[in-house]
Short mmCIF file of C-alpha atoms in Angstrom, two decimals:
data_model
loop_
_atom_site.label_atom_id
_atom_site.label_comp_id
_atom_site.label_asym_id
_atom_site.label_seq_id
_atom_site.Cartn_x
_atom_site.Cartn_y
_atom_site.Cartn_z
CA MET T 12 0.00 0.00 0.00
CA LYS T 13 2.87 2.38 0.76
CA ARG T 14 4.25 1.80 -2.73
CA LEU T 15 0.82 2.42 -4.24
CA ALA T 16 0.44 5.64 -2.27
CA ALA T 17 3.88 6.79 -3.34
CA ALA T 18 3.07 6.02 -6.96
CA LEU T 19 -0.17 7.94 -6.68
CA LEU T 20 1.53 11.00 -5.23
CA THR T 21 4.18 10.87 -7.95
CA ALA T 22 1.47 10.69 -10.59
CA LEU T 23 -0.30 13.64 -9.01
CA ALA T 24 2.87 15.69 -9.04
CA LEU T 25 3.60 14.86 -12.68
CA ALA T 26 0.02 15.54 -13.74
CA GLY T 27 0.00 18.87 -11.98
CA SER T 28 2.97 20.18 -13.92
CA ALA T 29 0.83 20.49 -17.04
CA GLY T 30 -1.69 22.86 -15.47
CA ALA T 31 -1.49 26.46 -14.32
CA ASP T 32 -2.92 28.05 -11.18
CA VAL T 33 -6.38 29.40 -11.81
CA PHE T 34 -6.21 32.18 -9.23
CA LYS T 35 -4.73 35.59 -9.64
CA VAL T 36 -2.59 37.02 -6.86
CA VAL T 37 -4.05 39.78 -4.67
CA PRO T 38 -2.02 41.75 -2.17
CA ASN T 39 -2.14 40.81 1.49
CA THR T 40 -3.93 43.72 3.14
CA THR T 41 -3.45 42.58 6.72
CA ALA T 42 -2.19 45.61 8.61
CA GLY T 43 -0.67 43.70 11.49
CA PRO T 44 -1.36 41.16 14.22
CA VAL T 45 -5.07 40.87 15.00
CA SER T 46 -6.49 39.62 18.29
CA LEU T 47 -8.80 36.78 17.32
CA PRO T 48 -11.84 35.80 19.37
CA SER T 49 -11.75 32.55 21.29
CA ALA T 50 -13.83 29.51 20.42
CA VAL T 51 -15.31 29.30 23.93
CA ALA T 52 -18.39 31.42 23.20
CA PRO T 53 -20.02 32.94 20.12
CA ASN T 54 -20.23 36.61 19.21
CA ALA T 55 -22.72 38.70 21.14
CA PRO T 56 -25.90 39.49 19.20
CA GLY T 57 -25.60 42.48 16.89
CA THR T 58 -21.79 42.67 16.99
CA ALA T 59 -21.16 41.16 13.54
CA SER T 60 -22.38 43.32 10.66
CA PHE T 61 -22.02 41.78 7.19
CA SER T 62 -23.53 41.72 3.72
CA LEU T 63 -25.56 38.86 2.28
CA THR T 64 -24.78 40.06 -1.25
CA PRO T 65 -21.62 38.83 -2.97
CA PRO T 66 -19.16 41.53 -4.03
CA ALA T 67 -19.10 42.67 -7.65
CA ALA T 68 -15.45 41.58 -7.91
CA PRO T 69 -14.98 38.38 -5.83
CA GLU T 70 -11.66 37.95 -4.07
CA ARG T 71 -9.22 35.54 -5.72
CA LEU T 72 -6.15 34.09 -4.03
CA ASP T 73 -3.27 32.05 -5.32
CA TYR T 74 -2.40 28.66 -3.85
CA ALA T 75 0.36 29.99 -1.59
CA GLN T 76 -2.00 32.53 -0.04
CA LEU T 77 -4.67 29.92 0.56
CA LEU T 78 -2.19 27.55 2.19
CA SER T 79 -1.03 30.35 4.49
CA LEU T 80 -4.62 31.10 5.56
CA TRP T 81 -5.47 27.45 6.23
CA GLN T 82 -2.30 26.91 8.23
CA ARG T 83 -2.67 30.10 10.27
CA ALA T 84 -6.33 29.43 11.10
CA GLY T 85 -5.59 25.79 11.92
CA ALA T 86 -2.71 26.73 14.21
CA GLU T 87 -4.74 29.47 15.93
CA TYR T 88 -7.67 27.21 16.77
CA GLY T 89 -5.97 23.82 17.03
CA VAL T 90 -7.55 22.08 14.03
CA PRO T 91 -5.76 20.44 11.07
CA TRP T 92 -5.21 22.82 8.18
CA GLN T 93 -5.98 19.94 5.82
CA VAL T 94 -9.54 19.81 7.16
CA LEU T 95 -9.97 23.54 6.56
CA ALA T 96 -8.62 23.06 3.04
CA ALA T 97 -10.99 20.17 2.40
CA ILE T 98 -14.01 22.13 3.65
CA ASN T 99 -12.93 25.10 1.54
CA LYS T 100 -12.75 22.80 -1.50
CA VAL T 101 -16.06 21.03 -0.91
CA GLU T 102 -18.00 24.14 0.10
CA SER T 103 -16.90 26.77 -2.42
CA ASN T 104 -14.32 25.07 -4.67
CA PHE T 105 -11.60 27.32 -3.26
CA GLY T 106 -13.72 30.44 -3.67
CA ARG T 107 -14.99 29.83 -7.20
CA ASN T 108 -18.58 29.28 -6.11
CA MET T 109 -19.43 31.36 -3.08
CA GLY T 110 -23.21 31.40 -3.38
CA PRO T 111 -25.59 32.28 -1.97
CA SER T 112 -26.47 28.60 -2.21
CA SER T 113 -30.02 27.30 -2.61
CA ALA T 114 -30.09 26.93 1.18
CA GLY T 115 -28.80 30.48 1.71
CA ALA T 116 -25.18 29.67 2.66
CA ILE T 117 -22.70 32.38 1.75
CA GLY T 118 -19.04 33.12 1.24
CA TRP T 119 -15.73 31.31 1.07
CA MET T 120 -16.71 28.65 3.61
CA GLN T 121 -20.49 28.65 3.01
CA PHE T 122 -21.77 29.66 6.42
CA MET T 123 -25.46 30.12 7.01
CA PRO T 124 -26.03 33.81 7.88
CA SER T 125 -27.32 33.00 11.37
CA THR T 126 -24.22 30.90 12.07
CA TRP T 127 -21.90 33.53 10.61
CA GLU T 128 -23.46 36.19 12.81
CA ARG T 129 -22.44 34.21 15.89
CA TRP T 130 -19.08 32.81 14.74
CA GLY T 131 -17.79 35.18 12.07
CA VAL T 132 -14.35 36.71 12.58
CA ASP T 133 -12.65 39.93 11.50
CA ALA T 134 -9.33 38.20 10.93
CA ASN T 135 -7.68 40.82 8.74
CA GLY T 136 -8.43 43.76 11.04
CA ASP T 137 -10.32 45.86 8.48
CA GLY T 138 -13.31 46.34 10.78
CA LEU T 139 -15.59 44.03 8.81
CA VAL T 140 -16.77 40.53 9.67
CA ASP T 141 -16.93 39.53 6.03
CA PRO T 142 -17.89 36.00 4.85
CA TRP T 143 -16.84 37.00 1.31
CA ASN T 144 -13.28 37.62 2.52
CA ALA T 145 -11.13 34.49 2.51
CA GLU T 146 -9.13 35.37 5.62
CA ASP T 147 -12.23 36.14 7.68
CA ALA T 148 -14.13 33.08 6.45
CA ILE T 149 -11.35 30.51 6.80
CA THR T 150 -10.44 31.80 10.25
CA ALA T 151 -14.09 31.66 11.28
CA ALA T 152 -14.29 28.06 10.07
CA GLY T 153 -11.32 27.19 12.27
CA ARG T 154 -13.04 28.88 15.23
CA TYR T 155 -16.29 27.05 14.51
CA LEU T 156 -14.59 23.65 14.31
CA ALA T 157 -12.68 24.34 17.53
CA ALA T 158 -15.90 25.34 19.29
CA SER T 159 -17.41 22.00 18.34
CA GLY T 160 -14.49 20.08 19.80
CA GLY T 161 -12.29 19.83 16.72
CA GLY T 162 -9.16 19.65 18.80
CA ALA T 163 -10.29 16.34 20.31
CA ASP T 164 -12.73 14.88 17.78
CA ILE T 165 -12.41 16.35 14.30
CA SER T 166 -15.04 13.99 12.87
CA ARG T 167 -17.65 15.30 15.27
CA ALA T 168 -16.59 18.86 14.53
CA VAL T 169 -16.99 18.39 10.77
CA PHE T 170 -20.39 16.83 11.42
CA SER T 171 -21.40 20.05 13.16
CA TYR T 172 -20.49 21.97 10.00
CA ASN T 173 -22.94 19.93 7.93
CA HIS T 174 -25.12 17.36 9.67
CA ALA T 175 -24.61 14.54 7.18
CA GLN T 176 -22.30 11.55 7.44
CA TRP T 177 -21.54 11.62 3.70
CA TYR T 178 -20.21 15.14 4.21
CA VAL T 179 -17.97 14.05 7.07
CA ASP T 180 -16.66 11.14 5.02
CA GLU T 181 -15.97 13.28 1.96
CA VAL T 182 -14.21 16.05 3.87
CA LEU T 183 -12.07 13.73 5.99
CA GLN T 184 -11.09 11.50 3.05
CA LEU T 185 -10.00 14.61 1.18
CA ALA T 186 -8.17 15.94 4.23
CA ARG T 187 -6.29 12.64 4.64
CA LEU T 188 -5.29 12.78 0.99
CA PHE T 189 -4.05 16.37 1.45
CA ASP T 190 -2.17 15.26 4.56
CA SER T 191 -0.45 12.31 2.87
CA GLY T 192 0.64 14.30 -0.16
CA GLY T 193 0.98 17.77 1.30
CA GLN T 194 0.30 20.98 -0.55
CA GLN T 195 1.56 19.55 -3.85
CA THR T 196 -1.25 16.98 -3.87
CA THR T 197 -3.78 19.55 -2.67
CA PHE T 198 -3.19 21.91 -5.54
CA THR T 199 -2.41 19.31 -8.19
CA LEU T 200 -5.80 17.73 -7.59
CA ASP T 201 -7.43 21.13 -7.84
CA ARG T 202 -5.74 21.81 -11.18
CA LEU T 203 -6.81 18.42 -12.49
CA GLN T 204 -10.40 18.99 -11.43
CA VAL T 205 -10.49 22.48 -12.96
CA SER T 206 -9.08 21.07 -16.20
CA LEU T 207 -11.66 18.26 -16.32
CA ASP T 208 -14.58 20.53 -15.46
CA HIS T 209 -13.54 23.03 -18.12
CA ALA T 210 -13.10 20.29 -20.72
CA ARG T 211 -16.48 18.70 -19.93
CA ARG T 212 -18.28 22.03 -20.13
CA ALA T 213 -16.52 22.78 -23.41
CA VAL T 214 -17.77 19.51 -24.90
CA ALA T 215 -21.33 20.14 -23.69
CA LYS T 216 -21.27 23.67 -25.12
CA ALA T 217 -19.77 22.56 -28.43
CA ASN T 218 -22.31 19.76 -28.80
CA ARG T 219 -25.15 22.21 -28.14
CA ARG T 220 -23.87 24.30 -31.04
CA VAL T 221 -23.64 21.23 -33.27
CA VAL T 222 -27.22 20.24 -32.47
CA GLY T 223 -28.42 23.77 -33.20
CA ALA T 224 -26.45 24.00 -36.45
CA GLN T 225 -27.77 20.65 -37.66
CA ARG T 226 -31.33 21.73 -36.89
CA VAL T 227 -30.81 24.80 -39.08
CA VAL T 228 -29.33 22.65 -41.88
CA ARG T 229 -32.38 20.38 -41.88
CA ALA T 230 -34.74 23.35 -42.04
CA ARG T 231 -32.77 24.96 -44.90
CA ARG T 232 -32.62 21.65 -46.79
CA LEU T 233 -36.38 21.18 -46.53
CA ARG T 234 -36.89 24.74 -47.78
CA GLU T 235 -34.69 24.19 -50.83
CA ARG T 236 -36.30 20.84 -51.67
CA SER T 237 -39.78 22.29 -51.35
CA LEU T 238 -38.95 25.15 -53.73
CA ARG T 239 -37.36 22.83 -56.30
CA SER T 240 -40.33 20.48 -56.10
CA ARG T 241 -42.76 23.34 -56.63
CA ALA T 242 -40.69 24.65 -59.54
CA ALA T 243 -40.79 21.23 -61.21
CA ARG T 244 -44.59 21.16 -60.93
CA ALA T 245 -45.15 24.76 -62.06
CA THR T 246 -47.15 25.03 -65.30
CA LEU T 247 -46.30 28.63 -66.08
CA LEU T 248 -42.78 29.44 -67.19
CA SER T 249 -42.74 32.65 -65.15
CA ASP T 250 -43.72 30.77 -61.98
CA ARG T 251 -41.11 28.09 -62.61
CA LEU T 252 -38.36 30.69 -63.14
CA ASP T 253 -39.33 32.56 -59.96
CA LEU T 254 -39.32 29.33 -57.94
CA GLU T 255 -35.99 28.21 -59.41
CA ARG T 256 -34.50 31.59 -58.47
CA LEU T 257 -35.79 31.21 -54.91
CA ALA T 258 -34.50 27.63 -54.83
CA ALA T 259 -31.05 28.79 -55.92
CA GLN T 260 -31.04 31.39 -53.18
CA ALA T 261 -32.17 28.75 -50.69
CA GLY T 262 -29.31 26.55 -51.88
CA ILE T 263 -26.81 29.30 -51.08
CA VAL T 264 -28.32 29.70 -47.63
CA LEU T 265 -28.18 25.92 -47.16
CA ALA T 266 -24.51 25.83 -48.12
CA GLN T 267 -23.76 28.55 -45.58
CA ALA T 268 -25.63 26.60 -42.89
CA GLN T 269 -23.72 23.44 -43.82
CA ALA T 270 -20.43 25.33 -43.53
CA ARG T 271 -21.41 26.57 -40.06
CA ALA T 272 -22.39 23.03 -39.06
CA ALA T 273 -19.02 21.75 -40.26
CA GLN T 274 -17.27 24.41 -38.19
CA ALA T 275 -19.34 23.42 -35.16
CA ARG T 276 -18.41 19.75 -35.65
CA GLY T 277 -14.76 20.72 -35.90
CA ALA T 278 -15.03 22.66 -32.63
CA LEU T 279 -16.69 19.63 -31.02
CA ASP T 280 -13.86 17.38 -32.23
CA ARG T 281 -11.32 19.73 -30.66
CA ALA T 282 -13.29 19.89 -27.43
CA ARG T 283 -13.48 16.08 -27.31
CA ALA T 284 -9.73 15.87 -27.83
CA GLY T 285 -9.24 18.31 -24.96
CA LEU T 286 -11.45 16.22 -22.71
CA ALA T 287 -9.59 13.03 -23.64
CA SER T 288 -6.30 14.74 -22.76
CA ALA T 289 -7.66 15.96 -19.40
CA GLN T 290 -8.96 12.47 -18.65
CA ASP T 291 -5.59 10.93 -19.44
CA ARG T 292 -3.83 13.35 -17.08
CA SER T 293 -6.24 12.62 -14.25
CA MET T 294 -6.50 8.85 -14.66
CA ALA T 295 -3.68 7.88 -12.30
CA SER T 296 -4.99 10.22 -9.62
CA SER T 297 -8.61 9.07 -9.75
CA PHE T 298 -7.96 5.73 -8.01
CA ALA T 299 -7.75 7.32 -4.55
CA PRO T 300 -11.35 7.48 -3.21
CA ALA T 301 -11.32 11.18 -2.33
CA ALA T 302 -9.54 12.12 -5.53
CA GLY T 303 -11.93 9.99 -7.56
CA THR T 304 -14.90 11.85 -6.12
CA MET T 305 -13.29 15.21 -6.89
CA LEU T 306 -12.51 14.16 -10.45
CA GLY T 307 -15.92 12.61 -11.13
CA ALA T 308 -14.58 9.09 -11.55
CA PRO T 309 -17.09 6.20 -11.61
CA ALA T 310 -18.07 4.68 -8.26
CA TYR T 311 -18.26 0.86 -8.28
CA GLU T 312 -20.26 -1.50 -6.07
CA GLY T 313 -20.13 -5.12 -7.18
CA SER T 314 -21.13 -5.33 -10.84
CA TYR T 315 -22.82 -1.92 -10.79
CA VAL T 316 -21.62 1.65 -11.23
CA PHE T 317 -23.54 4.74 -10.22
CA PRO T 318 -24.39 6.42 -13.54
CA VAL T 319 -23.34 9.99 -12.61
CA GLY T 320 -19.95 11.02 -11.22
CA GLY T 321 -19.17 13.78 -8.74
CA GLY T 322 -20.12 12.44 -5.32
CA PRO T 323 -22.84 13.39 -2.83
CA SER T 324 -21.80 17.03 -2.54
CA LEU T 325 -22.82 17.53 -6.19
CA VAL T 326 -25.16 14.63 -7.06
CA SER T 327 -28.58 14.14 -5.49
CA VAL T 328 -31.69 12.02 -6.03
CA SER T 329 -35.26 12.07 -4.75
CA HIS T 330 -36.78 8.82 -3.55
CA HIS T 331 -39.67 9.24 -5.96
CA HIS T 332 -40.12 10.77 -9.38
CA HIS T 333 -42.80 13.43 -9.70
CA ASP T 334 -45.35 11.45 -11.74
CA TYR T 335 -44.13 7.94 -12.61
CA PRO T 336 -41.37 5.52 -11.57
CA ALA T 337 -37.99 6.95 -12.57
CA ALA T 338 -34.92 8.54 -11.00
CA ASP T 339 -34.02 12.14 -11.72
CA ILE T 340 -30.34 12.35 -10.77
CA ALA T 341 -29.53 16.02 -10.31
CA ALA T 342 -25.95 17.09 -11.05
CA PRO T 343 -24.15 20.10 -12.52
CA MET T 344 -24.24 20.59 -16.28
CA GLY T 345 -21.49 18.55 -17.92
CA SER T 346 -21.07 16.03 -15.09
CA PRO T 347 -19.84 12.66 -16.42
CA VAL T 348 -22.38 9.92 -17.17
CA TYR T 349 -21.42 6.22 -17.08
CA ALA T 350 -22.85 2.87 -18.10
CA LEU T 351 -24.40 1.47 -14.91
CA ALA T 352 -23.50 -2.15 -15.72
CA ASN T 353 -22.19 -4.35 -18.52
CA GLY T 354 -24.66 -4.34 -21.37
CA VAL T 355 -25.56 -3.77 -25.00
CA VAL T 356 -26.89 -0.53 -26.49
CA LEU T 357 -30.33 -1.09 -28.01
CA ARG T 358 -30.66 2.39 -29.47
CA SER T 359 -29.28 5.89 -29.08
CA TRP T 360 -30.16 9.34 -30.37
CA ARG T 361 -28.10 12.52 -30.62
CA ASP T 362 -30.84 14.67 -32.11
CA PRO T 363 -32.82 15.72 -29.01
CA ASP T 364 -36.18 14.04 -28.58
CA PRO T 365 -38.89 16.57 -27.56
CA ARG T 366 -39.39 14.78 -24.23
CA CYS T 367 -36.25 12.76 -23.52
CA GLY T 368 -33.67 14.98 -25.20
CA ILE T 369 -30.38 13.26 -26.09
CA GLY T 370 -30.18 9.73 -24.72
CA MET T 371 -29.83 5.99 -25.08
CA THR T 372 -31.37 2.66 -24.10
CA ILE T 373 -29.17 -0.18 -22.83
CA ARG T 374 -29.97 -3.78 -21.88
CA THR T 375 -27.70 -4.88 -19.06
CA ASP T 376 -26.39 -8.41 -18.54
CA ASP T 377 -28.96 -9.04 -15.79
CA GLY T 378 -31.75 -8.70 -18.38
CA GLN T 379 -32.99 -5.25 -17.35
CA THR T 380 -33.48 -2.44 -19.87
CA TRP T 381 -32.56 1.13 -18.93
CA THR T 382 -33.14 4.46 -20.67
CA TYR T 383 -31.00 7.56 -20.10
CA CYS T 384 -32.48 10.99 -20.97
CA HIS T 385 -31.55 14.71 -21.11
CA LEU T 386 -27.83 14.33 -21.84
CA SER T 387 -25.95 17.33 -23.17
CA TYR T 388 -23.62 15.04 -25.10
CA LEU T 389 -23.58 11.37 -26.09
CA ASP T 390 -20.28 9.70 -26.91
CA PRO T 391 -19.98 8.58 -30.56
CA SER T 392 -19.16 5.03 -29.39
CA VAL T 393 -22.66 4.69 -27.96
CA ALA T 394 -24.53 3.24 -30.94
CA ALA T 395 -27.04 0.43 -31.41
CA GLY T 396 -25.32 -2.93 -30.98
CA ALA T 397 -22.31 -1.53 -29.11
CA THR T 398 -21.16 -3.41 -26.00
CA LEU T 399 -20.52 -1.26 -22.95
CA ALA T 400 -18.60 -2.19 -19.83
CA ALA T 401 -19.76 -1.02 -16.41
CA GLY T 402 -18.23 2.39 -15.82
CA ALA T 403 -17.72 3.21 -19.50
CA ALA T 404 -18.11 6.94 -20.14
CA VAL T 405 -21.23 7.43 -22.27
CA GLY T 406 -21.85 11.17 -22.12
CA LEU T 407 -22.44 14.26 -20.03
CA VAL T 408 -25.34 15.48 -17.90
CA GLY T 409 -27.53 18.06 -19.59
CA ALA T 410 -31.02 19.49 -19.85
CA THR T 411 -32.03 18.63 -23.41
CA GLY T 412 -35.66 17.81 -24.18
CA ASP T 413 -38.34 18.46 -21.58
CA ALA T 414 -36.11 19.25 -18.60
CA THR T 415 -36.27 22.01 -16.01
CA GLY T 416 -32.59 21.77 -15.12
CA PRO T 417 -29.48 19.61 -15.58
CA HIS T 418 -30.03 16.00 -14.53
CA LEU T 419 -29.91 12.44 -15.77
CA HIS T 420 -33.35 10.89 -16.09
CA LEU T 421 -32.96 7.14 -15.52
CA GLN T 422 -35.84 4.73 -15.96
CA LEU T 423 -36.51 1.04 -16.33
CA ASP T 424 -38.34 -0.17 -19.43
CA PRO T 425 -41.13 -0.87 -18.81
CA THR T 426 -41.48 1.74 -16.07
CA ALA T 427 -42.99 -0.63 -13.52
CA SER T 428 -40.71 0.19 -10.57
CA TYR T 429 -38.38 2.85 -9.24
CA PRO T 430 -34.64 2.45 -9.91
CA GLN T 431 -34.13 3.89 -6.41
CA ASP T 432 -35.75 0.77 -4.91
CA GLN T 433 -33.08 -1.56 -6.27
CA PRO T 434 -30.42 -2.63 -3.75
CA TRP T 435 -27.52 -1.64 -6.00
CA PHE T 436 -28.88 1.91 -6.31
CA GLN T 437 -29.41 2.23 -2.56
CA SER T 438 -25.88 0.98 -1.89
CA PHE T 439 -24.52 4.19 -3.44
CA ALA T 440 -26.46 6.48 -1.09
CA SER T 441 -24.09 8.82 0.79
CA VAL T 442 -21.23 7.44 -1.34
CA ALA T 443 -22.03 8.54 -4.89
CA PHE T 444 -25.11 10.68 -4.20
CA ARG T 445 -27.26 12.10 -1.41
CA TRP T 446 -31.02 11.79 -0.97
CA GLN T 447 -32.78 15.10 -1.63
CA ASP T 448 -35.74 14.26 0.58
CA GLU T 449 -33.88 12.70 3.49
CA SER T 450 -34.83 13.96 6.93
CA PRO T 451 -32.14 16.10 8.60
CA THR T 452 -29.78 14.10 10.79
CA VAL T 453 -29.80 15.10 14.44
CA THR T 454 -27.05 12.89 15.81
CA SER T 455 -23.69 11.82 14.51
CA SER T 456 -22.76 8.33 13.42
CA VAL T 457 -21.07 7.70 16.75
CA GLY T 458 -24.21 8.55 18.69
CA ARG T 459 -23.04 11.87 20.12
CA SER T 460 -25.00 15.08 20.19
CA VAL T 461 -23.81 17.57 17.59
CA PHE T 462 -24.88 20.51 19.72
CA ALA T 463 -22.81 21.94 22.54
CA VAL T 464 -24.07 24.32 25.22
CA VAL T 465 -21.65 26.89 26.59
CA PRO T 466 -21.99 29.54 29.29
CA THR T 467 -22.77 33.07 28.14
CA GLN T 468 -23.40 36.42 29.75
CA GLU T 469 -25.84 37.53 27.05
CA PRO T 470 -29.12 38.97 28.38
CA ASP T 471 -32.26 36.85 28.07
CA SER T 472 -30.21 33.79 27.21
CA GLY T 473 -30.94 31.85 30.34
CA GLY T 474 -27.21 31.56 30.97
CA SER T 475 -26.39 29.28 28.04
CA VAL T 476 -26.63 29.14 24.28
CA VAL T 477 -26.72 26.40 21.64
CA LEU T 478 -23.61 26.67 19.52
CA PHE T 479 -24.63 25.34 16.14
CA THR T 480 -27.51 26.58 14.05
CA ARG T 481 -26.81 25.06 10.66
#
C-alpha cells in the first residue's frame, strides 16, 4: 500500500505540472497582528455586521495565499489545516462558487447567515466581519470547528459543520489525501479537477452548437427541396423561373448553414480531444477514493456503477419521481455519465427528442433495460449494438428535451418500478449521491450530540446558548 500511495503521489505531481494556477494574486492587506476571538463562546448578538450580497469583484487568491490562511487558522484554533482546506474545496471550490447557495449559505466557507453572525471573525483587522473575505471566512471556520471540539474529535466537529455523514466522510477523506501528499497533492488535484470541469463544459457547449447548427441545416434543406419540387410542378414558365431563383437562393443559404455546421463539428472534435487529454492526465490520480470523487470518476459496487460522477456534494436524487417511476439524478451541467453495468446498447439518439432529449437505451447483462435521458452530449461510441462495460463513459449530464434543469433521467423499461428501490442503487447512497428528501440528521454516526451548550453572559439567554444553528 505504501508503494501504491507513493506512486499515486508521484502521478499527481507529474500531472499537476501540465496545469497552471487558476487564481490571480491579490495583495495581502493585513495591517498587522489581530487579536482573534476565542472559540469558547459565540459573538454577542448584533456585533457582527455583514452583507448577504456577494461583491461585484470576488476575491481571488493564489495557492500559496490559501495555504497560508489554512495553516494560520488551523494553528490558531488547534484544528488540522488539511480539514480547513478540504471544507474550503467542498464548500466553495476554493472560492470559485461562493453562493448564496439554494439553502442560503454564503461566502468562502459557506456559512449560514445566522451561524456567521455568531461565529464570524474579523481576521484581517479591516473592521468588517466579512464572509466573502477568505481570511475572515477561513479563520471563522477554524473557530467554529474548535468550538465544536475539533481539537479532540475532528469527525464530530466536521459533522457540526454539515449534519450529514456523507459530508464528514468526503471532507475527511480529502483531508487525509491532502495530509499524505501535502500541498503539492492539494493543488495538483485542484488543477486536475479544474481542467476536467472546463473540458467537460466545453464539450457540452460545443455539442449544443452542433445540435443547433444541424437543426438549421435540416430546415434549410427542406426549404430548398420544397422550392425545387414546386418549380418542377409549375405550369407557367414565369412561376417556374421565380421558384428556381428562390430555390437557388435557398441553396446558397443551405450551403452557408452546412459550412457553419461543419465548423461546429470541428469545434466539437477539438473539445473532445481536450477532454480526452484531461482524462488521461487525471486517470492515475482518480484511483484514490477522495480524488476519484473530486474528479468525477465512476463509483463501483459489485457489478454496478452509479451512472453519474461527482459524489454526494454535487449529485442528489429524490426517492420518488414526480409522476411515474424513474430517478431524476440532479448534477451540474457537464457532469460525467457512465454505463451502470455491462450491457448492449439497443438504441441511441443525438438529435434531441422533444421529451427525452439526447439519450440511449441499454440492456444490461442481468436482463434489465434502462433508458437515459436529457444528456448534453452522447459519446460517438454509444450506438445500437455496441457493447458497454460497467463504468464506460457514455456522455455528459444536460437538460435537453423536456427538462427544467441539468439531470440524468434514468428509468426502467417498462417503467414498472423505481430504480431507487433496487439494492444496487441504494448501496450508493451517501457514497455517490445524497437523498434530496432525506430527513435532517440530528445525531452523529457515533451517537453523540452535535450541539454543545456553553456559558454566556448575554441577556435573556438563560445563561447558556446552543452553539450550532446550521
